[in-house]
Every structure is written in structure tokens, then in C-alpha cells.
mmCIF file of C-alpha atoms and ligand atoms in Angstrom:
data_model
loop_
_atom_site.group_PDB
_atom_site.id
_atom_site.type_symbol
_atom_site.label_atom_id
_atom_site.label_comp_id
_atom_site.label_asym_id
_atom_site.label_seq_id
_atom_site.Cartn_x
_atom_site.Cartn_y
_atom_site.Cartn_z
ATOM 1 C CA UNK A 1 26.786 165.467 40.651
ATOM 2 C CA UNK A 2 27.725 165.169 44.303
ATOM 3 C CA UNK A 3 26.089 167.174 47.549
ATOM 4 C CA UNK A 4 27.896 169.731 48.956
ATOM 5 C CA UNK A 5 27.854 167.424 52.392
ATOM 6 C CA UNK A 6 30.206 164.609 50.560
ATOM 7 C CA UNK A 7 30.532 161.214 52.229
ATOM 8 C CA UNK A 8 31.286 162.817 56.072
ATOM 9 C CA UNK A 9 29.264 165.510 57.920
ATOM 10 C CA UNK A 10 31.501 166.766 59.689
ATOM 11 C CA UNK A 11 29.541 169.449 61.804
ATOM 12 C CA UNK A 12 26.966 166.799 62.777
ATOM 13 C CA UNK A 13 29.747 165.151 64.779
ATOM 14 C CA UNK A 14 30.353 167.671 66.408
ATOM 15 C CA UNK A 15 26.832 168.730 67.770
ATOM 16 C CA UNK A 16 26.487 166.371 70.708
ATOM 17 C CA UNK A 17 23.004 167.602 71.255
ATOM 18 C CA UNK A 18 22.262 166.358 67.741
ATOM 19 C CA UNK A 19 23.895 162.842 67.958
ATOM 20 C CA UNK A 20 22.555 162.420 71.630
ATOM 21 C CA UNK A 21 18.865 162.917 70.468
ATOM 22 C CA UNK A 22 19.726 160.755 67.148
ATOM 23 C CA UNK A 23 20.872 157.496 69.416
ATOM 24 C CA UNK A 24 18.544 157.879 72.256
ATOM 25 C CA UNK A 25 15.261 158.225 69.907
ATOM 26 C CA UNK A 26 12.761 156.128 69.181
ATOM 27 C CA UNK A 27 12.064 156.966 65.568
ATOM 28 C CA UNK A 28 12.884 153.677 63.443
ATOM 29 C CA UNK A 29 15.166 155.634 61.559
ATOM 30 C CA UNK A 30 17.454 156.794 64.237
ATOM 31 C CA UNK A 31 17.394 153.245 65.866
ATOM 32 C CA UNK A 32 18.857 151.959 62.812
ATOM 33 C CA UNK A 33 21.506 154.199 62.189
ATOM 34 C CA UNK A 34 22.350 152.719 66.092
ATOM 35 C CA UNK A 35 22.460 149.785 64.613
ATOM 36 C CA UNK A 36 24.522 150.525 61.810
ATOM 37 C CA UNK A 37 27.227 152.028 63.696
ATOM 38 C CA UNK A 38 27.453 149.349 66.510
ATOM 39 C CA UNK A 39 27.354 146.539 63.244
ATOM 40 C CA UNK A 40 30.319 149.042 61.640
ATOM 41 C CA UNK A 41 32.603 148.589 64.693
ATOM 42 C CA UNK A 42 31.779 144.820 65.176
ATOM 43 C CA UNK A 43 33.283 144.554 61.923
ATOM 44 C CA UNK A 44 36.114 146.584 62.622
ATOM 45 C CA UNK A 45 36.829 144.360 65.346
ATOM 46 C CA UNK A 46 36.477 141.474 63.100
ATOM 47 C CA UNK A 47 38.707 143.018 60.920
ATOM 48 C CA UNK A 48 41.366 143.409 63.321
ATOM 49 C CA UNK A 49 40.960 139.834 64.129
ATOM 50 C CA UNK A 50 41.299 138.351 60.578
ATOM 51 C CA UNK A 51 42.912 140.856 58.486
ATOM 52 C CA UNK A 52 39.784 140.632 56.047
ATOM 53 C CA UNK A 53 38.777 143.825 54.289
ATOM 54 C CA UNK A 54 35.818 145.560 55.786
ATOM 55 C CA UNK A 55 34.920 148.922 54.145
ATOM 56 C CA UNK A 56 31.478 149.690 53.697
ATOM 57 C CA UNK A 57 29.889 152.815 53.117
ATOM 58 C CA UNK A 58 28.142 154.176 56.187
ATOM 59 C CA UNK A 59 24.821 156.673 56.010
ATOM 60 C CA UNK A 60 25.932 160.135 57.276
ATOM 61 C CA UNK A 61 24.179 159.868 60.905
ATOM 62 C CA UNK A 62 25.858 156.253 61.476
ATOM 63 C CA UNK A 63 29.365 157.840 60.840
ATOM 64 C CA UNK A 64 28.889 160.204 63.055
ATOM 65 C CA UNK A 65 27.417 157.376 65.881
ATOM 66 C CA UNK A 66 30.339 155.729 65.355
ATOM 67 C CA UNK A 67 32.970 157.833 65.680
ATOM 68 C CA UNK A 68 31.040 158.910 68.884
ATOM 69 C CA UNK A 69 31.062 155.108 69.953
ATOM 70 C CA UNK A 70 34.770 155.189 68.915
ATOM 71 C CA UNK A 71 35.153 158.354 71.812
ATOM 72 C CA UNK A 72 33.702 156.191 74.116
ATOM 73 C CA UNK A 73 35.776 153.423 73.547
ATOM 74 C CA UNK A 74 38.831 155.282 73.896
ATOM 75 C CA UNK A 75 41.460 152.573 71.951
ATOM 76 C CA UNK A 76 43.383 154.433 69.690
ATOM 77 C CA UNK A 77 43.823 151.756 67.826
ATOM 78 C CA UNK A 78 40.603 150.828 67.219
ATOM 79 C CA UNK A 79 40.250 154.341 66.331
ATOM 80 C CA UNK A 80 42.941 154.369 63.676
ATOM 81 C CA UNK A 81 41.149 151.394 61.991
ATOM 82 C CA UNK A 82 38.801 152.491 61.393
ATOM 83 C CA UNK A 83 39.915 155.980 60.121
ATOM 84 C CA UNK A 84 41.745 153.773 57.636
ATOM 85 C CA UNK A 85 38.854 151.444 56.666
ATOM 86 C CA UNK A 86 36.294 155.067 56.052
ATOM 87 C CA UNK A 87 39.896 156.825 54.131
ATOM 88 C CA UNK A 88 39.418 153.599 51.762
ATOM 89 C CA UNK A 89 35.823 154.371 51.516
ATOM 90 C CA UNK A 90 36.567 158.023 50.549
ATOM 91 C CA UNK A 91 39.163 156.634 48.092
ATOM 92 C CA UNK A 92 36.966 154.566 46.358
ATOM 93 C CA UNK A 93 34.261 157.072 46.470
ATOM 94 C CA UNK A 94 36.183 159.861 44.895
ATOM 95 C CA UNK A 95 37.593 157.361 41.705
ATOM 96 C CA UNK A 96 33.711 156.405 41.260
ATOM 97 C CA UNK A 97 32.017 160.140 40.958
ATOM 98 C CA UNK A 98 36.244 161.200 39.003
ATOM 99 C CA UNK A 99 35.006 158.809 36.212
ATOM 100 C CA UNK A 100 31.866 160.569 35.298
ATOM 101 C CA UNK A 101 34.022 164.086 35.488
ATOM 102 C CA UNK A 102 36.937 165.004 37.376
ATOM 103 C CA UNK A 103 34.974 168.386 37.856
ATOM 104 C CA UNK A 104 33.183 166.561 40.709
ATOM 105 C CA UNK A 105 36.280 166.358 42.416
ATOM 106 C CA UNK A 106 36.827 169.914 42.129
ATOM 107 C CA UNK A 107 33.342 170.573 43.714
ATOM 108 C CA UNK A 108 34.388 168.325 46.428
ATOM 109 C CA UNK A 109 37.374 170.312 47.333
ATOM 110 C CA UNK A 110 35.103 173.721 47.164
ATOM 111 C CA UNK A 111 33.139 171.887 50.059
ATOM 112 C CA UNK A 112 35.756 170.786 52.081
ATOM 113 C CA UNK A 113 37.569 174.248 51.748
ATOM 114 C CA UNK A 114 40.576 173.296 49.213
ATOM 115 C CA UNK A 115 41.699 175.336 46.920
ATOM 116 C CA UNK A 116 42.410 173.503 43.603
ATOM 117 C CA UNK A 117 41.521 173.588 39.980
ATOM 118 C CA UNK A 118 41.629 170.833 37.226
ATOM 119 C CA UNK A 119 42.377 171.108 33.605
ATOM 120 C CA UNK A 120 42.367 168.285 32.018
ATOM 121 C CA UNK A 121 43.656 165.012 33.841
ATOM 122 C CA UNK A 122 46.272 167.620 35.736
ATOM 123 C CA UNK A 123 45.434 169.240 38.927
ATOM 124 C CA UNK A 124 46.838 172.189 40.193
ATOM 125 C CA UNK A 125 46.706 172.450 43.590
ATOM 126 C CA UNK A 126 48.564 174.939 46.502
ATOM 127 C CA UNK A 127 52.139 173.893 47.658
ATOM 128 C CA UNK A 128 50.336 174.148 51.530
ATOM 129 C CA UNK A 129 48.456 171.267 50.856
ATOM 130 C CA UNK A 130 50.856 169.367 49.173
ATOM 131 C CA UNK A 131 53.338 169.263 51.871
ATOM 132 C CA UNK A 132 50.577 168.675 54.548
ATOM 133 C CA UNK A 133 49.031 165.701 53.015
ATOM 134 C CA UNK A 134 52.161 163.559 51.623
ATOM 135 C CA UNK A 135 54.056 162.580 54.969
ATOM 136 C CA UNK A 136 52.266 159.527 55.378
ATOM 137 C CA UNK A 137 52.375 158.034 51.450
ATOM 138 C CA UNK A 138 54.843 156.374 50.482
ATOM 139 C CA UNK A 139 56.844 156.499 47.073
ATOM 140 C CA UNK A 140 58.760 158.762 44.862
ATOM 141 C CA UNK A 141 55.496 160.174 43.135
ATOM 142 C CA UNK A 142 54.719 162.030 46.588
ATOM 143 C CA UNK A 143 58.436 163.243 46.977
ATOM 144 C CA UNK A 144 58.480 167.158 47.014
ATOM 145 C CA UNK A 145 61.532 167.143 44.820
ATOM 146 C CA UNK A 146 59.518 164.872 41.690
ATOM 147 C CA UNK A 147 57.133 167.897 41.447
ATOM 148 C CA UNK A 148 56.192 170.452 38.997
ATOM 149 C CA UNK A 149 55.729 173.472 41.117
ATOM 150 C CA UNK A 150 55.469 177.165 40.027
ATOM 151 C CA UNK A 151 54.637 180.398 41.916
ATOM 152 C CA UNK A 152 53.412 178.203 44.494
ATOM 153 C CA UNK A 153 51.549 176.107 42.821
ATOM 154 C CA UNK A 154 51.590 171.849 42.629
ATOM 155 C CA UNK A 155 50.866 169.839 39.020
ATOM 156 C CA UNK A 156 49.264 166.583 40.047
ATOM 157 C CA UNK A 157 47.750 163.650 37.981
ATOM 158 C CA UNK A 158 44.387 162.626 39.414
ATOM 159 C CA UNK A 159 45.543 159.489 41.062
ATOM 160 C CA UNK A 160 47.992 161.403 43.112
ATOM 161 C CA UNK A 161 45.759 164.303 44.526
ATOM 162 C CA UNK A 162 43.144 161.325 45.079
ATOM 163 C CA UNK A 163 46.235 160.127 47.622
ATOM 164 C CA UNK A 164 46.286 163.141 49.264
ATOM 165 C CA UNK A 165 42.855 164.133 49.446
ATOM 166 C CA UNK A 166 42.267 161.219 51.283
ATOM 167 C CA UNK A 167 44.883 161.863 54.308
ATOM 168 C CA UNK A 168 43.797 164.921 54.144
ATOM 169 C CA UNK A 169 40.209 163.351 55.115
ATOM 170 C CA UNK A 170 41.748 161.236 58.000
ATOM 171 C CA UNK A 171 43.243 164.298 59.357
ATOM 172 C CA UNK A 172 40.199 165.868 59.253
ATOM 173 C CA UNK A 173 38.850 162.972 61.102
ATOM 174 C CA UNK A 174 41.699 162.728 63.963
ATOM 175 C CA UNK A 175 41.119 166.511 64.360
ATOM 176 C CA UNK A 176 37.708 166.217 65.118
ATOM 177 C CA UNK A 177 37.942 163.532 67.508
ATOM 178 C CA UNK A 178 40.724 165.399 69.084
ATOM 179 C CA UNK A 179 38.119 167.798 70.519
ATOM 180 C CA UNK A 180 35.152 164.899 71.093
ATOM 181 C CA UNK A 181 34.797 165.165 74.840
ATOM 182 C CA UNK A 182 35.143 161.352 76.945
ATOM 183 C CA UNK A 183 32.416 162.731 79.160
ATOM 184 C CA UNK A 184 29.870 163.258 76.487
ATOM 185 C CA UNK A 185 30.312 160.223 74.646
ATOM 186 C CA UNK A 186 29.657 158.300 78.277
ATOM 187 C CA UNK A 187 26.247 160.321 78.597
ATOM 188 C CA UNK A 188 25.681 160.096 74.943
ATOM 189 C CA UNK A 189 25.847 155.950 75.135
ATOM 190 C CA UNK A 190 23.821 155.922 78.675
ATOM 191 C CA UNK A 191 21.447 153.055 77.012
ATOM 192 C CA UNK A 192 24.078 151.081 75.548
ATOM 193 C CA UNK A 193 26.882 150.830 77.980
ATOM 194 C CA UNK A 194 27.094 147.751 78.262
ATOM 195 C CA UNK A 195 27.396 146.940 74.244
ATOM 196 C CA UNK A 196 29.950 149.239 73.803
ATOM 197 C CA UNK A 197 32.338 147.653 76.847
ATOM 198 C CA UNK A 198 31.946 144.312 74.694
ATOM 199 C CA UNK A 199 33.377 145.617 72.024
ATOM 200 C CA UNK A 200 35.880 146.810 73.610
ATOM 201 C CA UNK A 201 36.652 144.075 75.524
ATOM 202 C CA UNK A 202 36.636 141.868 72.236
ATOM 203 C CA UNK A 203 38.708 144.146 70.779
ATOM 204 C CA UNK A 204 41.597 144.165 73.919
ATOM 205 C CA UNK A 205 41.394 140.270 73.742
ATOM 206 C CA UNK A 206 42.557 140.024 70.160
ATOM 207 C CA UNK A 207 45.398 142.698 70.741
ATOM 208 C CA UNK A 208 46.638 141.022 73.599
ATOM 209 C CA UNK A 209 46.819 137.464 71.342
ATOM 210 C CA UNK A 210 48.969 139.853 68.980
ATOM 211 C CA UNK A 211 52.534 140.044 70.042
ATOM 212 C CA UNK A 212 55.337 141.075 68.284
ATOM 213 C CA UNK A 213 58.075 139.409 67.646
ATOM 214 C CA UNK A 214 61.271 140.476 66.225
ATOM 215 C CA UNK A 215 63.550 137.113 66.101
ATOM 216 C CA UNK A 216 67.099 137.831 66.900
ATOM 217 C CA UNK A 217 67.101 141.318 67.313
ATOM 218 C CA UNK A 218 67.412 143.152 70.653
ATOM 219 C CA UNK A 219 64.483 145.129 71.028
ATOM 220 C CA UNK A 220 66.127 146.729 74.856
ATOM 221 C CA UNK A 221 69.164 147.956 72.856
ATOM 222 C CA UNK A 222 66.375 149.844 70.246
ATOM 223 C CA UNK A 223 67.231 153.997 70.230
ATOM 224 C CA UNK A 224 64.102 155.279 71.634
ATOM 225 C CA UNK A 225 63.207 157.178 68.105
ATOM 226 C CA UNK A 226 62.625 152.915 66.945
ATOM 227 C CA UNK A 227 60.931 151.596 70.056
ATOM 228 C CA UNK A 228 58.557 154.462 69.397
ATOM 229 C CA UNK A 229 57.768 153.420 65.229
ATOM 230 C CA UNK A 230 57.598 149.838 66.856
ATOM 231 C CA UNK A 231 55.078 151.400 69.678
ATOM 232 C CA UNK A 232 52.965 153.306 67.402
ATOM 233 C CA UNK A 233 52.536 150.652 64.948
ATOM 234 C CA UNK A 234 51.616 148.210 67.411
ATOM 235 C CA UNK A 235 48.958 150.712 68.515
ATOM 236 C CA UNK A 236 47.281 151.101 65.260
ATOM 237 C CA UNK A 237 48.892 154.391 64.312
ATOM 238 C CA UNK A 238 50.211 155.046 60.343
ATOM 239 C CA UNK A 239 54.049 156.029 60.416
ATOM 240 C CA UNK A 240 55.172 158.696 57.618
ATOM 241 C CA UNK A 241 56.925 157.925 55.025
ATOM 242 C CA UNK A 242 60.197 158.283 56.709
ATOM 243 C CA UNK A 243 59.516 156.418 59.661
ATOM 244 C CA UNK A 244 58.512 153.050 57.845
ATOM 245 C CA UNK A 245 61.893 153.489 55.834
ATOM 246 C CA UNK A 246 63.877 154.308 58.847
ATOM 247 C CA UNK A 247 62.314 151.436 60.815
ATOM 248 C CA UNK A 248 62.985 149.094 57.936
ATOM 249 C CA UNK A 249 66.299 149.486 57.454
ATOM 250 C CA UNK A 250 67.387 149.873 61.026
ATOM 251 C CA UNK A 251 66.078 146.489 61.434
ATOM 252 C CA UNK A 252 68.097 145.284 58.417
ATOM 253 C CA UNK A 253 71.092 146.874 59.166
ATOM 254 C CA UNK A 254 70.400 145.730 62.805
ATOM 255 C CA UNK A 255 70.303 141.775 61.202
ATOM 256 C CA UNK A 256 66.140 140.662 61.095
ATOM 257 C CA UNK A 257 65.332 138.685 58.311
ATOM 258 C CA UNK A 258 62.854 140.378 55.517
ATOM 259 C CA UNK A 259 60.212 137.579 57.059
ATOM 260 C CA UNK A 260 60.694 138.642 60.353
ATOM 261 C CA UNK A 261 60.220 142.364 59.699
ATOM 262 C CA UNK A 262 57.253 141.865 57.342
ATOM 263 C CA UNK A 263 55.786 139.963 60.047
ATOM 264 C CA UNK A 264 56.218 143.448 62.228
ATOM 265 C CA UNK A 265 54.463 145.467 59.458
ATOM 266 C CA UNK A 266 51.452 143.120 59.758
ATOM 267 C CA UNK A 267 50.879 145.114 62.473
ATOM 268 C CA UNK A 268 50.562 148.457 60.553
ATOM 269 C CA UNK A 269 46.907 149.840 59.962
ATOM 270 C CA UNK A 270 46.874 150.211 56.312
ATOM 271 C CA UNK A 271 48.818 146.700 55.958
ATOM 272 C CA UNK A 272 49.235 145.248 52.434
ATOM 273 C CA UNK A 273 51.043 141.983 51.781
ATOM 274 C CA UNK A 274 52.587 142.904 48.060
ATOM 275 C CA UNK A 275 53.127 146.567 48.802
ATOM 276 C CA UNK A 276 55.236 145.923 52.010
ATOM 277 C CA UNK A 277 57.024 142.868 50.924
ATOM 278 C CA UNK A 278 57.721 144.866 47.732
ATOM 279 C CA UNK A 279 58.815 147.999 49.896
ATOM 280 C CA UNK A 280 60.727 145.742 52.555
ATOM 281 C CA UNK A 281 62.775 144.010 49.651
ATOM 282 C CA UNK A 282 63.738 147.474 47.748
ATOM 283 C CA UNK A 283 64.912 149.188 51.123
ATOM 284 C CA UNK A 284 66.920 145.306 51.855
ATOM 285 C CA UNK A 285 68.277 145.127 47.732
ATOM 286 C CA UNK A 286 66.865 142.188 47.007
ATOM 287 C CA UNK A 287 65.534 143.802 44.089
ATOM 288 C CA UNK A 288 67.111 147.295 44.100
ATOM 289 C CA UNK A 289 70.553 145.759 44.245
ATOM 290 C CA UNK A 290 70.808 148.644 47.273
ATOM 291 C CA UNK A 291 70.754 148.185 50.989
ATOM 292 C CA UNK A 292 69.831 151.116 52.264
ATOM 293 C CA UNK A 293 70.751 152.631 55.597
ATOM 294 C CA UNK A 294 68.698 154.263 57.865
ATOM 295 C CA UNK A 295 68.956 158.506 58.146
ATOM 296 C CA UNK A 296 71.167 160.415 59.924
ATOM 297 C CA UNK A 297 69.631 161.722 63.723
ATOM 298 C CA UNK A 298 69.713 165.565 61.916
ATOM 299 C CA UNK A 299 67.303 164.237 59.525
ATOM 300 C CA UNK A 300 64.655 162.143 61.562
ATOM 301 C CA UNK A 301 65.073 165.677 63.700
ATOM 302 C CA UNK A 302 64.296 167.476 61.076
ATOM 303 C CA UNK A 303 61.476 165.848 60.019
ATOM 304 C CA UNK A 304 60.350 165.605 63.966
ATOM 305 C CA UNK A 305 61.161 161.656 63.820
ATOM 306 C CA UNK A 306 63.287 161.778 66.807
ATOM 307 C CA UNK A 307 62.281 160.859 70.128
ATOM 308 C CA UNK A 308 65.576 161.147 72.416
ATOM 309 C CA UNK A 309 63.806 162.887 75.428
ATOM 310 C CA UNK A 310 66.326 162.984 78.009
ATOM 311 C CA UNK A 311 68.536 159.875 76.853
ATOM 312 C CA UNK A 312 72.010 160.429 77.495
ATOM 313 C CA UNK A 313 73.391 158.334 74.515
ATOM 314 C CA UNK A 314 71.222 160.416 71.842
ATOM 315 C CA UNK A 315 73.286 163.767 73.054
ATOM 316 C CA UNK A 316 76.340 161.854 72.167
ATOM 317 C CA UNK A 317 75.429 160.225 68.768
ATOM 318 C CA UNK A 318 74.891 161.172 65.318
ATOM 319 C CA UNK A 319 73.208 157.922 63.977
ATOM 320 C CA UNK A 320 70.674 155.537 65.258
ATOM 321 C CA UNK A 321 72.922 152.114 64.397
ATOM 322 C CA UNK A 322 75.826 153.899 66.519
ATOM 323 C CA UNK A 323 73.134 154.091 69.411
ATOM 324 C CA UNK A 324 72.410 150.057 68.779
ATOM 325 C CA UNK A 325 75.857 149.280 68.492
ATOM 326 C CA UNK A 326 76.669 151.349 71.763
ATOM 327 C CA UNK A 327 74.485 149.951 73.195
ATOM 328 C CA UNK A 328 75.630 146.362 72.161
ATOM 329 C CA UNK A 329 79.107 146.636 72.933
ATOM 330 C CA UNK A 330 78.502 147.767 76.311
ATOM 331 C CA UNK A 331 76.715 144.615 77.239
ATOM 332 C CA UNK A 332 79.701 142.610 75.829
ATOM 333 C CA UNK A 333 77.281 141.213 73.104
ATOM 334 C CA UNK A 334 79.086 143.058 69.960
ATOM 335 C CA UNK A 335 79.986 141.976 66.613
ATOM 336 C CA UNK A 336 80.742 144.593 64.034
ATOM 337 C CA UNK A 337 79.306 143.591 60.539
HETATM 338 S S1 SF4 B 1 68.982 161.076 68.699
HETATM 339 FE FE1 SF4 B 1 69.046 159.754 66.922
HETATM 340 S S2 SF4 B 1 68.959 157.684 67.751
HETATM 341 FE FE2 SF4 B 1 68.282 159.067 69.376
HETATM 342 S S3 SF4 B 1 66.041 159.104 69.175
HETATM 343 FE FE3 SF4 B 1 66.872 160.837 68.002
HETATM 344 S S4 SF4 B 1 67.073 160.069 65.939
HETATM 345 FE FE4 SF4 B 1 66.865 158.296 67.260
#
């Protein structure tokens, strides 16, 4: 059986009086959870720095620390890291208490306000959810058109709503740190100032050292829709589903070599050698036999992947490789393939 406060207390991170009095008391207990959350984000950092796993379980109160430290902080990459490293947590956590009962999962979503229900190894769970959740994962399992849905209502197996329940979790996590004010986290940390701006500096020296680089390609003649995947990768953010397929074929079509663009994806968050190069060589045909072009403008619109703003060549196209090669023959540097 789990607690009705599973893995994240989520109102404790949001009462600053509570986490102020937790990291500037003296009781041994307190101090340690301190500890705990400055030793998480060292790790993070180190993480960052050598791509080694680093996903332990944190105690409730150092969670909350943490995420407080992360406030002050203010990297968002940093921040995304480790939102991904605690969603791996939750992952794990969930297929551990699943494999005494898959009822515990159930209670889990009664906590965290999701409506589902399992019979079986099937859970049925509300369309809402489904279509919030499965953006960011990738693969035809988490495609609305695969499902089984009736009268409103999703059939998953457990290793799929597992998937979802845990973006749902790093939502839940970006939306409360959304409303974590800068100014309390700086009166919060009033002790430990001074620890907190080295870890940030160590943190801003190893993502300057990590620069992108994309080969042959033309990253100035990029539609502004694929300098912002490139951006928000680079800064630690996940990119939906679409995005990373978008950006991987652009760059195919546009002529980088599958090392060169797995060598981009290092940058992602949630990075994983055999699932990218596998990904990167199905979109490419190396083992699809397909090479797959990037979507239309109507459907990155759609799907709010467009970022034109005010560029005068997005009003007049339909496709991002007729922005690239617009913008390559006007510079004289074209070659049609
Ligand atoms: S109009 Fe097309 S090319 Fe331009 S940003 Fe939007 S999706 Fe990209």
C-alpha cells in the first residue's frame, strides 16, 4: 500500500513559510534534508557534466528544498534536469508498488486527482488526459489514432498510462514552479547564498564548454520554427513528439549526417543513445527504407509548433525546406537535391 502523499508533496512546496522554517532550523533533521537537496543538485550538475545517470529518490522535505534551490537558481535548464531525473524516479517508483497490484496505481491517481480505473492489465482512463499527457512521448503506441476509445473513454496497457502518468507529474512540477516567487527563494536561501551561486556557476561553466555543432548545415538560413527546437533543446527543454521529428528530418532533408544530428540530440534532457540513434535512423530510412520529410507549416501550426512571429518569408511559404531553400538561393549558395 502507498500514502495518499505519493513520492511529491506538492502543497509543502508551495508553503514558503513551511520550507523557510525547514532550511533555516536547527533541528538535525531539517539540516539534513539541506543537505540532501544541495547533494541532489551537485549531482545534477554532475550529471550534466558526464551524462551519467543520477536518479535517486529524495525524502519529501528535500524535494521540496530543492526545487526551492532550483527557484533560486533560475537556469531553466538546470531546472528541466532535474524534472527529468525525479519523472524517472516516479517511473520507476510506480512499476515497483504496479508489481505488487496495479490497484496501487489506481490509488495513486485518486490522490493526484485522476480519474481512471483498472481491470485487469487494461486501464481505462478519460480522453482529457490522454491528449494532455502524450505530446512529449514519442512512438506510435501514444498516437491518438492507435487507440481504443469509447464514449470518451481511453484503453491503455499499464506500461503506457505509466508513460503518461509520469509527464503528467513533470507538468505538475513546471506548474508549480511557474508560481514559486524569485524573491522568496532569495530570502528563503539567506544562509546559503553563497553555495547556491556555486552551483550555479559550475553549472554555467559546463554549458558554456557545450556547443553545438551542426557540420555543414547553415544554421542562419534555419526557419525560425527550427532555430527555436535547436534553442530549446540546447536549454534543457523536452520537444513533443512532433518537434523532435520535424527537427530531424529538416536536418536530413537539409543534408547533416545521422552522426552529426545525433550529436545535436545529445543535447536533449531525456537523451538516450539507442532510442535516438534508433529514432534518427527510422525518420533518415536507414532502417525504415523511408526518408521522411518534415510537416507542412499548417500542421506544426496546428499543433502550435510554429514560431514565424513577424518573419516576412513564413507569410509567403507553405513548408519549412522552401523557407531553407529561399533562403539559400538568395545568398547564391543553392543546389537543389
Ligand atoms: S511558417 Fe512554417 S517555416 Fe515559418 S516558423 Fe512557421 S512552421 Fe516554421
Amino acid at each position: 500500500m502507498i500514502t495518499s502523499n505519493f513520492f511529491v508533496d506538492f502543497k509543502l512546496i508551495e508553503n514558503v513559510d513551511a520550507i523557510d522554517g525547514i532550511v533555516n532550523s536547527l533541528v538535525p533533521e531539517n539540516r539534513s534534508s539541506v543537505r540532501e537537496a544541495f547533494e541532489y543538485l551537485n549531482g545534477v550538475v554532475r550529471k550534466y557534466a558526464d551524462n551519467e545517470g543520477y536518479n535517486i529518490t529524495m525524502g519529501k522535505n528535500a524535494f521540496a528544498i530543492a526545487m526551492w534551490m532550483l527557484r533560486y537558481i533560475n537556469e531553466p535548464g538546470m531546472t528541466s534536469r532535474f524534472a527529468i531525473t525525479q519523472r524517472d524516479v516516479f517511473e520507476r517508483e510506480l512499476n515497483r508498488i504496479s508489481k505488487e497490484d496495479n490497484e496501487n496505481i489506481i490509488f495513486y491517481c485518486d490522490s493526484a486527482g485522476i480519474e481512471a480505473t483498472v481491470d485487469g492489465n487494461t486501464f481505462h482512463i478519460p480522453f482529457d488526459f490522454f491528449i494532455k499527457n502524450n505530446k512529449k512521448i514519442s512512438g506510435f503506441k501514444y498516437r491518438l489514432v492507435y487507440q481504443k476509445l469509447s464514449r470518451g473513454t481511453i484503453y491503455l496497457s499499464k506500461n503506457q498510462f505509466i508513460h503518461l502518468l509520469r509527464e503528467d507529474f513533470v507538468q505538475k512540477l513546471m506548474d508549480v514552479y511557474s508560481r514559486m516567487g524569485p524573491g522568496d527563494s532569495q530570502n528563503i536561501f539567506r544562509k546559503f547564498i553563497g553555495d547556491l551561486e556555486k552551483i550555479k556557476k559550475d553549472f554555467l561553466e559546463i554549458k558554456s564548454k557545450n556547443t553545438i555543432s551542426l557540420g555543414e548545415v547553415d544554421f542562419t538560413m534555419f526557419p525560425p520554427c527550427i532555430k527555436t527546437y535547436i534553442t530549446q533543446m540546447r536549454d534543457g527543454e523536452n520537444l513533443a513528439h512532433l518537434a523532435r521529428f520535424t527537427l530531424a528530418s529538416f536536418l536530413h532533408s537539409a543534408g547533416m549526417s545521422n552522426e552529426n544530428m545525433l550529436n545535436l540530440f545529445k543535447f536533449a534532457p531525456d537523451y538516450k543513445e539507442d532510442l535516438a540513434t534508433y529514432q534518427v535512423n527510422h525518420i533518415t530510412g536507414v532502417i525504415s527504407g523511408t526518408e521522411y520529410s518534415p510537416p507542412k507549416c499548417s500542421t506544426l501550426r496546428s499543433n502550435h509548433l510554429c514560431y514565424m512571429g513577424d518573419d516576412p518569408l513564413c507569410a509567403r511559404i507553405k513548408h519549412p525546406m522552401q523557407y531553407y531553400e529561399a533562403k539559400k538561393k538568395s545568398s547564391g549558395n543553392y543546389r537543389k537535391k
